[in-house]
Amino acid sequence: MIKLKLSILVWAIGLSMTAFSQTTSSLRAKVLTLNDYPDALRLWELYNDSASVMDKATQLHAKVSLYYYFNRSDEMLQCVDSLLTLYPKECTTEQKLAYCYVKAEKLLEKGHYKKLNTWWKSLRKDKKLYREIEKQENFPCSEKAIQGLSDKDDFRMDFPESSSTVPTSYTYPLVLSVTINGTTLPATIFDTGAPYTFLTKETATKCNVQCMGDTIPVKSMFGTSQATTGFVKTLQLGSITFHNVTVHVSLLEKDPIFSGHDALLGLKELRGISALEFEFGKLTLKQKSLRSPLDPNMCFAETGCAFLFANGQNYLLDTGGEGSFSNTPDSVSTKVIDVNGYPVQFFNTYTTIPAAQKSGLLGFPFFSGFKICTLDFDRMNFSGEGYRLRKSYSELMNSGDMIGLDIEYERISKTTDEMGKWLTNASLEMMKNKPESCIQYTDSLLGKYQQELGGSIIYVLNLRAASLAYLGLYKEAGDLMKMCAQAVPDMINGYNKCMALTPFGAQQLSWEQPEVTLNTTFSEKGFLASAEINGNKNKLYFAPDQINSSISEADAGKLNMKIIEFEDHTTATGKKRMAIANELKLGNLLIKNVQFNLTEGNDIILGNSLLRLIPQFSIESQKLVLMQQVQSFTNAKQYPLLLINYTFCFRDPDDDTQKYSIGNPTPYTRKITLQDLCKSSGKIVFDMKDMKLLKIN
């Protein structure tokens, strides 16, 4: 019985060892198959799931690849040495060659120049392997460069604080300032698509950069440039100083890759920093005392460039790219594609090659789409906040997204030419209830850019006319509208209205006291308050959710209002009628020449065509306060406010996706009723001077 049990045990162990051998062999094959950067995440998952059943050599093969792609150079070098010394029989000649390649690359990248030279000398003793290396055209460093660097001190980095912020340009290309060997280079492009820092021939001479005399091919969208290895004693970026740095120096005169700039700052040195944070107009470099564990969604490729994994695609993260590109069999020239939840507009490059269709490029517009985005080289993770597909001022205006224009104002004002800034300012000043300022911008545009405006000149003239009408200068506004009506016939309706209102002039407010308090009753129609119209006491609705003031024709007649009529082709009858009240009193506030649209309803309503003239008013359930001077309120949340086509629109300052229009539908906003607005807060304040909506609980 004992012998039988022993036999069974030996047999079971034999089966187990056979299965283990088959598993190890299978895992080795999988590991060696996943040996390219697009496979890095799959290899990462395989290793995490199966490392415990891998033999030591297989583990080392996997780690070499993982540490290479996930920015762990020291660990990768240790694994290469272990494989080549402890398990040489577990490596084919091709694998030994590949490991020598990556070892040379990482020793040079880390700036271990003496160690690189010593290792190279020992490598030459393996004549067979060395002959294979000599055949390689793309070996990361030449013997000439290795020998030239052998007497140099090793690379080191001085990072005096935990972070350093560097100002950058707001527009493409992303330009910042670096200092090389004491010479400042203010026109340096920060290019995450460049593995090495690359200097023009002229810059290298100006900065006293020592060149090694070797020749290196450098590929770019302009073709292949010829370069040589350069040695820089100091490279300063913000408060950080990199010592004993190798760079590439172009051998071409006026190399087109630089687009007239001094240099390209690549990723080689920056890979040793914990994280890079991109914000509008600045780059922040951060260093941690302890490295964070890996949580990869990106990797470094064999080229030294960083790639983001998304939707089964591999995207080059390239701040030096003017646009974003995708390789596709689709003949459509542009396309918006979701990249890890971010809608990105791609310019398509046509290809029928399946492998090529898995790749793309995320350029400068992708990075600038974020409020802040981070390349975390410790975790090998890309993340971002506040992303939107950025549009130009003309795209926003043409689509009617005026609240989006306001959201993007800071960015537009720093990235657009003078004509674009003035067009943006003219549009926003009109919607911010500042017609005088709008007129100044339209005059500047017409005076300086009349030819360049092209068809947009009608838009500018229309803005000017609307601003004049806002101010009650109806004759001047009408003359402009009549001129524009030759190109836009519907504007003749505006001309007719202005001519009809010209004898009366502007609606005018006269304050006997700086503040008027009215008792009100709140209903779905607005705030019902007492008023006096042409000497007659009445009730009317104070309604900031209504575009115009309105009254029935019968009530207008009873209150001795003047009725005017003018042609308007948008109405069924071709005519439009309005009523003008000589005087309207709200408490001690006297308003002259009040304009009402004639309607079928029985209520008298004061709408935004009048309410916009009151500098500030607050509304509560039982009280309405009108103020001649703007007051400040503590503990109030402020919402940016616009008056778009006489509709009040506001947005949440903490979440730009929350955009609302009060009472009337407006493009790119969600309609909210006056009742729901008032329910959301105990007190609502409309500030017409600074165009803010304040909520006070």
Short mmCIF file of N, CA and C in Angstrom, two decimals, residues 633-641 650-654 685 687 691-696:
data_model
loop_
_atom_site.label_atom_id
_atom_site.label_comp_id
_atom_site.label_asym_id
_atom_site.label_seq_id
_atom_site.Cartn_x
_atom_site.Cartn_y
_atom_site.Cartn_z
N PHE A 633 -23.10 92.01 -1.89
CA PHE A 633 -23.77 91.11 -0.95
C PHE A 633 -22.78 90.04 -0.50
N THR A 634 -22.67 89.86 0.79
CA THR A 634 -21.78 88.83 1.32
C THR A 634 -22.45 87.47 1.22
N ASN A 635 -21.62 86.43 1.13
CA ASN A 635 -22.11 85.05 1.08
C ASN A 635 -23.05 84.80 -0.11
N ALA A 636 -22.83 85.53 -1.19
CA ALA A 636 -23.63 85.31 -2.39
C ALA A 636 -22.81 84.56 -3.43
N LYS A 637 -23.42 83.57 -4.07
CA LYS A 637 -22.76 82.90 -5.18
C LYS A 637 -23.06 83.68 -6.44
N GLN A 638 -22.02 84.00 -7.21
CA GLN A 638 -22.17 84.84 -8.39
C GLN A 638 -22.12 84.01 -9.66
N TYR A 639 -23.05 84.28 -10.56
CA TYR A 639 -23.14 83.58 -11.83
C TYR A 639 -22.97 84.59 -12.97
N PRO A 640 -22.06 84.38 -13.89
CA PRO A 640 -21.95 85.28 -15.04
C PRO A 640 -23.27 85.34 -15.79
N LEU A 641 -23.65 86.57 -16.18
CA LEU A 641 -24.97 86.81 -16.76
C LEU A 641 -24.81 87.48 -18.13
N PHE A 650 -27.51 82.63 -17.82
CA PHE A 650 -26.44 82.55 -16.83
C PHE A 650 -25.84 81.16 -16.84
N ARG A 651 -24.66 81.05 -16.24
CA ARG A 651 -23.97 79.75 -16.17
C ARG A 651 -23.34 79.59 -14.79
N ASP A 652 -23.16 78.34 -14.42
CA ASP A 652 -22.52 78.02 -13.14
C ASP A 652 -21.02 78.25 -13.28
N PRO A 653 -20.42 79.10 -12.44
CA PRO A 653 -18.98 79.35 -12.57
C PRO A 653 -18.12 78.14 -12.24
N ASP A 654 -18.69 77.17 -11.53
CA ASP A 654 -17.94 75.97 -11.17
C ASP A 654 -18.14 74.82 -12.15
N VAL A 685 -30.54 88.29 -7.09
CA VAL A 685 -30.16 89.66 -7.44
C VAL A 685 -29.69 89.68 -8.89
N ASP A 687 -27.70 91.95 -11.37
CA ASP A 687 -26.76 93.08 -11.43
C ASP A 687 -26.54 93.43 -12.90
N MET A 691 -23.21 92.60 -14.84
CA MET A 691 -23.83 91.44 -15.47
C MET A 691 -23.53 90.15 -14.69
N LYS A 692 -24.11 90.12 -13.49
CA LYS A 692 -24.00 88.96 -12.62
C LYS A 692 -25.37 88.63 -12.07
N LEU A 693 -25.63 87.36 -11.89
CA LEU A 693 -26.79 86.89 -11.16
C LEU A 693 -26.27 86.38 -9.82
N LEU A 694 -26.85 86.89 -8.73
CA LEU A 694 -26.40 86.49 -7.39
C LEU A 694 -27.49 85.69 -6.71
N LYS A 695 -27.11 84.59 -6.12
CA LYS A 695 -28.03 83.79 -5.32
C LYS A 695 -27.61 83.88 -3.86
N ILE A 696 -28.58 84.25 -3.02
CA ILE A 696 -28.31 84.42 -1.58
C ILE A 696 -29.30 83.57 -0.81
#
